[in-house]
């Protein structure tokens, strides 16, 4: 961690986290390619390399870069090595003070293709150290299946949901957090102070994620116990960032109103199988946590998403992308209540969107689906419409 | 890598089509054409690809004028007392229905859909222009802002919505614009439905469709009226800027061209068109334009001097962008051999004992019997050219300088033993210098920007471009251009024409000129332009039309002949000067010959042709 970037974080009062997930880097050219990231291609012509011009164009920066697993495809050691190095390059360009990865099912050689006895040795020998920058952090990660990174502003749990791959017969089909790990984690959470931003990074989804027949066999076993633990109020408010499904989605975990936010990152590079193609694109994200105001708001935040388009370019998501170009999380107000407040304030006027946001700063911390629900309620119950341009609201007011 | 000239369009990346008005304004250099276009008159801008048609029209939009920071910008802005409404030709006017595979649509059905899509696009552009006038954030040079309080906006949107039959989500101009966008979706739905339902009962169904009923003119006038009244400018004018009309359905184009005759005085029409369209009965369409209803503005330059000022200004802006704001065109590109004005010759001591012209005269006379004969017949002595003080003699020399230089560059000595008849020059220095470069880019901003930025990559600290860099880059641009010509689609032609496409035809003409200038006996006034005569096969004429649109040939109107080409027969053309280093002809407008003569002469040559040029 550089002194400078930590000082900056304090001044901003905001933590920003960039997400690159499920790179599925591969080496062999020839057969059907699993992703757009062949390590033999020019880096600039891969989705990962194409991020660099995007960073320049939009002056993007971040404090942390996380990579929730599946660096490589089918555990190809050379591809994983290259991808891990390149991910650091991305982190450097963003100016992050921490880069954290975790293990995906494709990172583990659970079918013993590349050797017959050590499914994860290539990960333990990666340089820079994997999944965290310090060797002793990683020692704990590999021995306990999780590690915690602490900072004034945040607490980051890096969990290995593929810890048992390579062992049991069908274990590699899904993720798992074992009861031992859960107990140990609970203990550690008690021992560490709650932070404004509490994040858990893992590969598998901690709750069912069954959209468009993606299957319901591959989730993190005992994931519900994990979300219950994080959402019980004792350990602050949480966001879980995971990969694996390649289906971008943001929602709250089951439970009460302090259940964790679950951010399912889309894949950065994957060739999307047919079912996915119409509802998901390759995406890159930056999440923002304005923690300076958390004493009055609790954990809220916003995200931005970009789509990988043809020809090595990143651009604005469309309706079929998974996550929209902007959205939020953390505000759990019911649309009906919110809509009534808005209607009262608005009367018969039409106002520019900026005026509305000044009055209702909460709006931007609604999940995309809650924003949609709110707009529907506004239209149906109060005859209030929102006019957007290029998917961004520009005006709100009483319908004509 | 080097030899593989990619067969793509010619610098299409430099295109104003996708630029926002603000972006267009950032680099805009005004031209004579702009000065004319901006006037309160109906105008039609005609030019080949890349000549700046889209740019000119886009500059008349408010956001462009409001960001344009050129030193003369204020004066231009003051002249724009109307609101520019930019309407790009949308292919959907023509192809939407075809793309659905609705083959059983009658022409009338087609026109219904085309007209409706066209109307929606015009109204959409109109709403956009209104939004610009009311709702833009702060600008560098505020221009024609309208004060429209929110309640008034609400009122006019309601009124306009009922005129054009849309229901915007909010009573705002922005919502109005989006509602029009949705109307296109509706149109498409109707088209899809009709394809499914087939012909039976179509007439009745279509007659019921509100979206198909409107033609742009009346609603446009009404909307303008409503807006003008609301902002307190009842007489204010609006300019409809139709770009790329060559892509629009013919009947729409004709409607627009004829519209000026009857239309409301509050509307100005400014159209852009490529020079030639074989599908249009040109003269019938051009007649109204020539009745002075339209000011026809040509964006090409028949003579090489015409485009000079614009090129120099554009070059200056390219130089400034690279930090050479002090440098001039002459200083960075140097003098041109083809610049045979008296001033140029005197300045460079052209006739003096060590001058390059004098050396050329001497060298050519030595190796070329016919030239030596010509000189002695004229009483000119190569060793004392500078003594030609009498005006007559000076002009005698001036007239032939370009020919002498070209001939000297490529001709082998009469007594040479080899079988070769032409000196091979990979990147001849013949074509360097400011005047030559500007002539070769034909005053075409796309070409100048594209080639200019390559040239500037090879410049020294003061922005000077070495001759070697100039000749190399011009040659490579010429090759790219030629490669593009190979790909220009032409209608299938029979072999009776002896020309297979644009590149082939241009090659035949270029070769003919080369022979006349270099290979044949010295001729002080060799042919260098051609007349399209009526003996030509129609296929050849249509190939010429394509050549004209891509800029491979250039129209040279005679005095009092309209710049609008219309029917090609009887008109005079020259080859584009960018092709000069390939076909090795001088940058000069030569005497005219008929194209039939050229084609006949060259096909008699037959087999020789191929051995001459590889
Ligand atoms: N007056 C001008 N000043 C500066 N750049 C220009 C000017 N006119 C055209 N250009 C540039 O030249 C290129 C071609 O112009 P464009 O308007 O697209 O031509 P056309 O519409 O005739 O094909 C564009 O990149 C445009 O920005
Ligand atoms: Fe994956
Ligand atoms: Fe995975
Ligand atoms: Mg154009």
Short mmCIF file of C-alpha atoms in Angstrom, two decimals, chain A:
data_model
loop_
_atom_site.label_atom_id
_atom_site.label_comp_id
_atom_site.label_asym_id
_atom_site.label_seq_id
_atom_site.Cartn_x
_atom_site.Cartn_y
_atom_site.Cartn_z
CA UNK A 1 0.00 0.00 0.00
CA UNK A 2 1.44 3.35 -0.89
CA UNK A 3 1.20 6.09 1.71
CA UNK A 4 -0.06 8.47 -0.91
CA UNK A 5 -3.02 6.45 -2.07
CA UNK A 6 -4.12 5.78 1.49
CA UNK A 7 -3.97 9.46 2.33
CA UNK A 8 -6.07 10.17 -0.77
CA UNK A 9 -8.67 7.68 0.31
CA UNK A 10 -9.08 9.53 3.59
CA UNK A 11 -9.47 12.87 1.90
CA UNK A 12 -12.01 11.61 -0.62
CA UNK A 13 -14.08 9.93 2.05
CA UNK A 14 -14.88 7.42 -0.66
CA UNK A 15 -13.55 3.99 -1.47
CA UNK A 16 -13.55 2.81 -5.06
CA UNK A 17 -13.23 -0.82 -6.04
CA UNK A 18 -12.65 -1.99 -9.59
CA UNK A 19 -13.73 -5.51 -10.56
CA UNK A 20 -12.27 -7.75 -13.27
CA UNK A 21 -13.71 -11.24 -13.09
CA UNK A 22 -13.61 -14.55 -14.91
CA UNK A 23 -10.89 -13.74 -17.41
CA UNK A 24 -10.62 -17.34 -18.55
CA UNK A 25 -7.28 -16.64 -20.17
CA UNK A 26 -6.18 -19.48 -22.43
CA UNK A 27 -3.12 -20.51 -24.32
CA UNK A 28 -3.99 -22.96 -27.07
CA UNK A 29 -5.15 -21.51 -30.29
CA UNK A 30 -7.27 -23.76 -32.40
CA UNK A 31 -10.29 -25.29 -30.77
CA UNK A 32 -13.36 -23.35 -29.78
CA UNK A 33 -12.06 -20.51 -27.72
CA UNK A 34 -13.37 -20.13 -24.20
CA UNK A 35 -12.76 -16.38 -24.04
CA UNK A 36 -11.48 -13.39 -25.95
CA UNK A 37 -8.30 -13.49 -23.92
CA UNK A 38 -5.70 -15.66 -25.62
CA UNK A 39 -2.33 -14.95 -24.05
CA UNK A 40 -0.71 -15.18 -27.47
CA UNK A 41 -2.67 -12.17 -28.72
CA UNK A 42 -1.32 -8.67 -28.53
CA UNK A 43 -2.27 -7.48 -25.07
CA UNK A 44 -3.88 -4.32 -26.46
CA UNK A 45 -6.20 -6.52 -28.45
CA UNK A 46 -7.54 -8.42 -25.47
CA UNK A 47 -10.46 -7.18 -23.36
CA UNK A 48 -8.08 -6.69 -20.46
CA UNK A 49 -5.57 -4.68 -22.48
CA UNK A 50 -8.35 -2.66 -24.08
CA UNK A 51 -9.15 -1.31 -20.62
CA UNK A 52 -6.08 0.90 -20.70
CA UNK A 53 -7.36 3.35 -23.33
CA UNK A 54 -10.71 3.40 -21.49
CA UNK A 55 -8.92 4.44 -18.29
CA UNK A 56 -7.22 7.23 -20.18
CA UNK A 57 -10.31 8.39 -21.97
CA UNK A 58 -12.51 8.54 -18.90
CA UNK A 59 -9.75 9.32 -16.39
CA UNK A 60 -10.66 6.27 -14.30
CA UNK A 61 -8.96 5.47 -11.02
CA UNK A 62 -9.62 3.11 -8.14
CA UNK A 63 -8.33 2.30 -4.66
CA UNK A 64 -8.68 -1.45 -4.87
CA UNK A 65 -8.80 -3.93 -7.73
CA UNK A 66 -10.45 -7.25 -7.04
CA UNK A 67 -10.49 -10.32 -9.22
CA UNK A 68 -13.04 -12.89 -8.07
CA UNK A 69 -11.53 -15.94 -9.70
CA UNK A 70 -11.23 -17.86 -12.97
CA UNK A 71 -8.12 -16.04 -14.08
CA UNK A 72 -7.35 -18.85 -16.45
CA UNK A 73 -9.44 -21.39 -18.32
CA UNK A 74 -9.17 -25.07 -17.39
CA UNK A 75 -6.34 -24.26 -15.01
CA UNK A 76 -3.76 -23.63 -17.71
CA UNK A 77 -0.71 -22.61 -15.64
CA UNK A 78 0.89 -20.41 -18.34
CA UNK A 79 -2.34 -18.57 -18.98
CA UNK A 80 -2.92 -18.00 -15.28
CA UNK A 81 0.61 -16.73 -14.83
CA UNK A 82 0.27 -14.27 -17.69
CA UNK A 83 -3.21 -13.11 -16.66
CA UNK A 84 -2.15 -12.52 -13.06
CA UNK A 85 0.74 -10.37 -14.23
CA UNK A 86 -1.44 -8.42 -16.58
CA UNK A 87 -4.08 -7.85 -13.94
CA UNK A 88 -1.38 -6.13 -11.93
CA UNK A 89 -0.69 -3.88 -14.88
CA UNK A 90 -4.35 -2.94 -14.87
CA UNK A 91 -4.17 -2.25 -11.15
CA UNK A 92 -1.12 -0.04 -11.63
CA UNK A 93 -2.93 2.00 -14.25
CA UNK A 94 -5.86 2.49 -11.93
CA UNK A 95 -3.50 3.53 -9.15
CA UNK A 96 -4.82 0.97 -6.68
CA UNK A 97 -3.20 0.38 -3.31
CA UNK A 98 -4.43 -3.18 -3.09
CA UNK A 99 -4.99 -5.93 -5.60
CA UNK A 100 -6.85 -8.96 -4.29
CA UNK A 101 -7.71 -12.10 -6.20
CA UNK A 102 -9.30 -15.34 -5.17
CA UNK A 103 -9.53 -18.86 -6.47
CA UNK A 104 -12.05 -19.89 -9.13
CA UNK A 105 -12.90 -23.42 -10.13
CA UNK A 106 -11.02 -22.88 -13.40
CA UNK A 107 -7.89 -21.90 -11.51
CA UNK A 108 -7.67 -25.28 -9.77
CA UNK A 109 -6.45 -28.26 -11.75
CA UNK A 110 -9.09 -30.43 -10.15
CA UNK A 111 -9.04 -32.90 -13.05
CA UNK A 112 -5.28 -33.29 -12.83
CA UNK A 113 -4.65 -32.37 -16.43
CA UNK A 114 -1.39 -30.56 -15.91
CA UNK A 115 0.03 -32.90 -13.29
CA UNK A 116 -1.32 -35.83 -11.32
CA UNK A 117 -0.95 -34.73 -7.74
CA UNK A 118 -0.95 -30.97 -7.07
CA UNK A 119 -4.05 -29.10 -8.30
CA UNK A 120 -3.12 -25.70 -6.83
CA UNK A 121 0.68 -25.54 -6.67
CA UNK A 122 0.85 -23.26 -9.70
CA UNK A 123 -1.28 -20.73 -7.80
CA UNK A 124 0.80 -20.92 -4.66
CA UNK A 125 3.89 -20.19 -6.70
CA UNK A 126 2.55 -17.26 -8.66
CA UNK A 127 4.47 -14.01 -8.79
CA UNK A 128 3.44 -11.51 -7.57
CA UNK A 129 2.10 -13.59 -4.67
CA UNK A 130 -1.46 -14.84 -5.05
CA UNK A 131 -4.16 -13.97 -4.08
CA UNK A 132 -2.85 -11.20 -1.79
CA UNK A 133 0.37 -9.19 -1.91
CA UNK A 134 2.05 -10.60 1.23
CA UNK A 135 3.33 -14.13 1.62
CA UNK A 136 2.05 -14.55 5.17
CA UNK A 137 -1.39 -13.34 4.14
CA UNK A 138 -1.39 -16.07 1.54
CA UNK A 139 -0.14 -18.67 3.96
CA UNK A 140 -3.18 -17.98 6.06
CA UNK A 141 -5.41 -17.93 2.97
CA UNK A 142 -4.28 -21.37 1.84
CA UNK A 143 -4.33 -22.90 5.31
CA UNK A 144 -7.60 -21.40 6.57
CA UNK A 145 -9.44 -20.90 3.25
CA UNK A 146 -9.85 -17.20 3.95
CA UNK A 147 -7.86 -14.14 4.92
CA UNK A 148 -8.83 -10.71 6.17
CA UNK A 149 -7.30 -7.41 5.01
CA UNK A 150 -7.85 -4.51 7.37
CA UNK A 151 -7.79 -0.82 6.66
CA UNK A 152 -9.30 2.21 8.41
CA UNK A 153 -12.02 2.42 5.81
CA UNK A 154 -12.65 -1.21 5.08
CA UNK A 155 -12.41 -4.82 6.06
CA UNK A 156 -11.96 -7.25 3.19
CA UNK A 157 -12.47 -10.97 3.60
CA UNK A 158 -10.94 -12.99 0.78
CA UNK A 159 -12.57 -16.40 0.75
CA UNK A 160 -11.58 -19.53 -1.13
CA UNK A 161 -14.87 -21.08 -2.18
CA UNK A 162 -13.00 -23.62 -4.28
CA UNK A 163 -10.98 -24.86 -1.34
CA UNK A 164 -12.13 -28.45 -1.66
CA UNK A 165 -11.73 -28.83 -5.39
CA UNK A 166 -9.44 -31.64 -6.31
CA UNK A 167 -10.68 -33.67 -3.38
CA UNK A 168 -14.18 -35.18 -3.49
CA UNK A 169 -15.57 -36.68 -6.70
CA UNK A 170 -18.11 -34.02 -7.69
CA UNK A 171 -16.81 -31.31 -5.45
CA UNK A 172 -15.47 -29.26 -8.38
CA UNK A 173 -19.02 -28.89 -9.66
CA UNK A 174 -19.81 -26.32 -7.01
CA UNK A 175 -18.38 -24.08 -4.32
CA UNK A 176 -18.40 -24.56 -0.60
CA UNK A 177 -17.76 -22.89 2.69
CA UNK A 178 -17.32 -25.53 5.36
CA UNK A 179 -18.61 -25.31 8.89
CA UNK A 180 -15.06 -25.16 10.16
CA UNK A 181 -14.30 -22.18 7.95
CA UNK A 182 -17.56 -20.49 8.98
CA UNK A 183 -16.77 -20.88 12.66
CA UNK A 184 -13.23 -19.65 12.24
CA UNK A 185 -14.39 -16.68 10.20
CA UNK A 186 -16.99 -15.78 12.79
CA UNK A 187 -14.31 -15.85 15.44
CA UNK A 188 -12.01 -13.58 13.45
CA UNK A 189 -14.84 -11.13 12.74
CA UNK A 190 -15.42 -10.86 16.45
CA UNK A 191 -11.77 -10.11 16.97
CA UNK A 192 -11.58 -7.39 14.34
CA UNK A 193 -13.39 -4.10 14.60
CA UNK A 194 -16.25 -3.40 12.20
CA UNK A 195 -15.38 -1.02 9.40
CA UNK A 196 -17.54 1.36 7.38
CA UNK A 197 -17.12 -0.84 4.32
CA UNK A 198 -17.09 -4.61 4.86
CA UNK A 199 -16.46 -6.69 1.77
CA UNK A 200 -16.22 -10.38 1.08
CA UNK A 201 -14.59 -11.56 -2.12
CA UNK A 202 -15.17 -15.08 -3.38
CA UNK A 203 -15.69 -16.95 -6.63
CA UNK A 204 -18.95 -18.86 -6.20
CA UNK A 205 -22.34 -17.33 -5.60
CA UNK A 206 -23.38 -17.62 -1.98
CA UNK A 207 -27.04 -18.01 -2.89
CA UNK A 208 -28.98 -19.57 -5.73
CA UNK A 209 -28.61 -17.74 -9.00
CA UNK A 210 -30.82 -19.54 -11.44
CA UNK A 211 -31.67 -17.04 -14.17
CA UNK A 212 -32.23 -18.34 -17.69
CA UNK A 213 -31.59 -21.94 -16.82
CA UNK A 214 -28.06 -21.36 -15.69
CA UNK A 215 -28.46 -24.34 -13.41
CA UNK A 216 -28.72 -24.50 -9.66
CA UNK A 217 -26.05 -27.05 -8.85
CA UNK A 218 -22.97 -24.88 -8.73
CA UNK A 219 -23.57 -22.46 -5.86
CA UNK A 220 -21.46 -22.20 -2.74
CA UNK A 221 -22.66 -24.94 -0.39
CA UNK A 222 -23.59 -23.41 2.98
CA UNK A 223 -23.56 -20.02 1.32
CA UNK A 224 -26.76 -19.14 3.09
CA UNK A 225 -25.04 -19.61 6.44
CA UNK A 226 -22.40 -17.20 5.28
CA UNK A 227 -24.90 -14.50 4.24
CA UNK A 228 -26.79 -15.03 7.50
CA UNK A 229 -23.59 -14.58 9.45
CA UNK A 230 -22.59 -11.38 7.64
CA UNK A 231 -26.11 -10.01 7.75
CA UNK A 232 -26.86 -10.59 11.40
CA UNK A 233 -26.00 -7.00 12.32
CA UNK A 234 -23.12 -7.87 14.60
CA UNK A 235 -20.39 -7.32 12.03
CA UNK A 236 -21.48 -4.15 10.27
CA UNK A 237 -22.92 -3.96 6.79
CA UNK A 238 -21.53 -6.11 3.99
CA UNK A 239 -21.16 -6.48 0.30
CA UNK A 240 -20.21 -9.80 -1.26
CA UNK A 241 -18.45 -9.61 -4.62
CA UNK A 242 -18.36 -12.86 -6.55
CA UNK A 243 -17.87 -14.16 -10.08
CA UNK A 244 -18.44 -17.56 -11.68
CA UNK A 245 -21.93 -17.12 -13.12
CA UNK A 246 -20.88 -14.72 -15.86
CA UNK A 247 -24.30 -13.23 -15.36
CA UNK A 248 -24.08 -9.69 -14.00
CA UNK A 249 -26.56 -9.00 -11.22
CA UNK A 250 -26.85 -7.02 -8.05
CA UNK A 251 -29.30 -7.79 -5.25
CA UNK A 252 -29.64 -8.24 -1.50
CA UNK A 253 -29.13 -11.62 0.10
CA UNK A 254 -32.07 -13.25 1.76
CA UNK A 255 -32.64 -12.19 5.33
CA UNK A 256 -33.49 -8.94 7.03
CA UNK A 257 -32.80 -5.45 5.91
CA UNK A 258 -29.14 -5.70 6.82
CA UNK A 259 -28.58 -8.77 4.64
CA UNK A 260 -25.44 -8.27 2.54
CA UNK A 261 -25.46 -6.74 -0.90
CA UNK A 262 -24.55 -9.45 -3.40
CA UNK A 263 -22.69 -8.23 -6.46
CA UNK A 264 -22.43 -10.90 -9.11
CA UNK A 265 -19.76 -9.72 -11.49
CA UNK A 266 -20.07 -10.58 -15.15
CA UNK A 267 -17.10 -12.04 -16.96
CA UNK A 268 -14.57 -9.66 -18.47
CA UNK A 269 -13.65 -11.86 -21.39
CA UNK A 270 -15.73 -14.97 -21.63
CA UNK A 271 -17.33 -16.10 -24.87
CA UNK A 272 -20.88 -16.14 -23.64
CA UNK A 273 -22.86 -19.27 -24.25
CA UNK A 274 -26.08 -18.88 -26.11
CA UNK A 275 -28.51 -18.57 -23.21
CA UNK A 276 -26.46 -15.74 -21.79
CA UNK A 277 -25.89 -13.77 -24.93
CA UNK A 278 -29.17 -11.91 -24.81
CA UNK A 279 -28.99 -10.93 -21.15
CA UNK A 280 -25.31 -10.48 -20.41
CA UNK A 281 -22.25 -8.94 -21.94
CA UNK A 282 -18.60 -8.91 -20.99
CA UNK A 283 -18.39 -6.22 -18.35
CA UNK A 284 -16.00 -4.22 -16.24
CA UNK A 285 -17.03 -2.36 -13.08
CA UNK A 286 -16.06 0.27 -10.61
CA UNK A 287 -17.95 0.37 -7.31
CA UNK A 288 -17.93 3.45 -5.09
CA UNK A 289 -18.47 3.53 -1.35
CA UNK A 290 -18.92 7.08 0.03
CA UNK A 291 -18.06 5.91 3.54
CA UNK A 292 -17.60 9.40 4.99
CA UNK A 293 -21.35 9.69 5.27
CA UNK A 294 -22.04 6.17 6.51
CA UNK A 295 -22.72 7.34 10.06
CA UNK A 296 -26.04 8.65 8.76
CA UNK A 297 -26.69 6.39 5.78
CA UNK A 298 -25.13 3.04 6.53
CA UNK A 299 -23.47 1.21 3.67
CA UNK A 300 -24.62 2.66 0.37
CA UNK A 301 -22.84 3.03 -2.91
CA UNK A 302 -22.95 3.31 -6.65
CA UNK A 303 -21.46 1.36 -9.50
CA UNK A 304 -20.55 2.00 -13.08
CA UNK A 305 -20.37 -0.70 -15.73
CA UNK A 306 -18.79 -0.88 -19.17
CA UNK A 307 -19.31 -3.38 -21.97
CA UNK A 308 -16.62 -4.90 -24.09
CA UNK A 309 -17.61 -4.15 -27.65
CA UNK A 310 -16.19 -5.42 -30.86
CA UNK A 311 -12.76 -4.27 -31.93
CA UNK A 312 -11.02 -3.96 -28.61
CA UNK A 313 -13.19 -1.18 -27.25
CA UNK A 314 -15.06 -0.66 -24.05
CA UNK A 315 -18.31 1.24 -24.22
CA UNK A 316 -21.66 1.88 -22.67
CA UNK A 317 -23.86 -1.05 -21.66
CA UNK A 318 -27.20 -1.57 -23.34
CA UNK A 319 -30.39 -3.03 -22.04
CA UNK A 320 -29.13 -6.50 -22.80
CA UNK A 321 -25.87 -6.14 -20.95
CA UNK A 322 -26.67 -7.42 -17.49
CA UNK A 323 -25.95 -4.36 -15.43
CA UNK A 324 -26.69 -0.86 -16.73
CA UNK A 325 -24.03 1.79 -17.04
CA UNK A 326 -24.91 3.24 -13.66
CA UNK A 327 -26.73 2.01 -10.61
CA UNK A 328 -26.57 1.87 -6.87
CA UNK A 329 -27.06 -0.26 -3.79
CA UNK A 330 -27.79 0.12 -0.12
CA UNK A 331 -30.96 2.18 -0.13
CA UNK A 332 -33.76 -0.20 0.80
CA UNK A 333 -36.62 2.26 0.90
CA UNK A 334 -39.89 0.86 -0.44
CA UNK A 335 -40.89 2.31 -3.80
CA UNK A 336 -44.38 3.13 -2.58
CA UNK A 337 -43.08 5.26 0.28
CA UNK A 338 -40.49 6.91 -1.86
CA UNK A 339 -42.95 7.61 -4.67
CA UNK A 340 -45.37 9.33 -2.33
CA UNK A 341 -42.64 11.65 -1.08
CA UNK A 342 -41.61 12.48 -4.60
CA UNK A 343 -45.14 13.17 -5.74
CA UNK A 344 -45.70 15.51 -2.85
CA UNK A 345 -42.55 17.46 -3.55
CA UNK A 346 -43.03 17.62 -7.30
CA UNK A 347 -46.63 18.71 -7.59
CA UNK A 348 -47.40 19.52 -11.21
CA UNK A 349 -43.90 20.59 -12.10
CA UNK A 350 -41.31 19.14 -14.44
CA UNK A 351 -37.77 19.52 -13.15
CA UNK A 352 -34.32 18.71 -14.44
CA UNK A 353 -33.00 15.48 -13.07
CA UNK A 354 -30.18 17.21 -11.21
CA UNK A 355 -32.71 19.12 -9.13
CA UNK A 356 -34.45 15.88 -8.25
CA UNK A 357 -31.23 14.20 -7.20
CA UNK A 358 -30.34 17.16 -4.98
CA UNK A 359 -33.64 16.70 -3.22
CA UNK A 360 -33.55 12.89 -3.13
CA UNK A 361 -29.89 11.89 -2.96
CA UNK A 362 -31.08 8.43 -1.89
CA UNK A 363 -32.27 7.67 -5.36
CA UNK A 364 -28.86 6.87 -6.70
CA UNK A 365 -28.35 4.22 -4.00
CA UNK A 366 -31.31 2.19 -5.19
CA UNK A 367 -30.62 -1.09 -6.98
CA UNK A 368 -31.32 -0.82 -10.72
CA UNK A 369 -34.38 -3.02 -10.29
CA UNK A 370 -35.61 -0.82 -7.43
CA UNK A 371 -35.14 2.28 -9.56
CA UNK A 372 -37.23 0.58 -12.18
CA UNK A 373 -39.90 -0.37 -9.65
CA UNK A 374 -39.96 3.18 -8.34
CA UNK A 375 -40.46 4.61 -11.80
CA UNK A 376 -43.24 2.18 -12.48
CA UNK A 377 -44.94 3.14 -9.23
CA UNK A 378 -44.49 6.82 -10.00
CA UNK A 379 -46.07 6.40 -13.40
CA UNK A 380 -48.91 4.13 -12.32
CA UNK A 381 -49.84 5.70 -9.00
CA UNK A 382 -48.89 9.33 -9.44
CA UNK A 383 -48.73 9.97 -13.21
CA UNK A 384 -45.15 11.03 -12.87
CA UNK A 385 -42.75 10.18 -15.70
CA UNK A 386 -39.02 10.18 -16.07
CA UNK A 387 -37.49 11.15 -19.39
CA UNK A 388 -34.12 9.59 -20.15
CA UNK A 389 -31.56 10.22 -22.83
CA UNK A 390 -29.10 7.47 -23.65
CA UNK A 391 -30.34 5.54 -20.64
CA UNK A 392 -29.63 8.46 -18.28
CA UNK A 393 -32.57 10.29 -16.68
CA UNK A 394 -32.72 13.95 -17.68
CA UNK A 395 -36.13 15.19 -16.51
CA UNK A 396 -38.88 14.14 -14.13
CA UNK A 397 -42.33 15.56 -13.81
CA UNK A 398 -46.05 15.27 -14.05
CA UNK A 399 -47.06 13.59 -17.29
CA UNK A 400 -48.60 15.76 -19.95
#
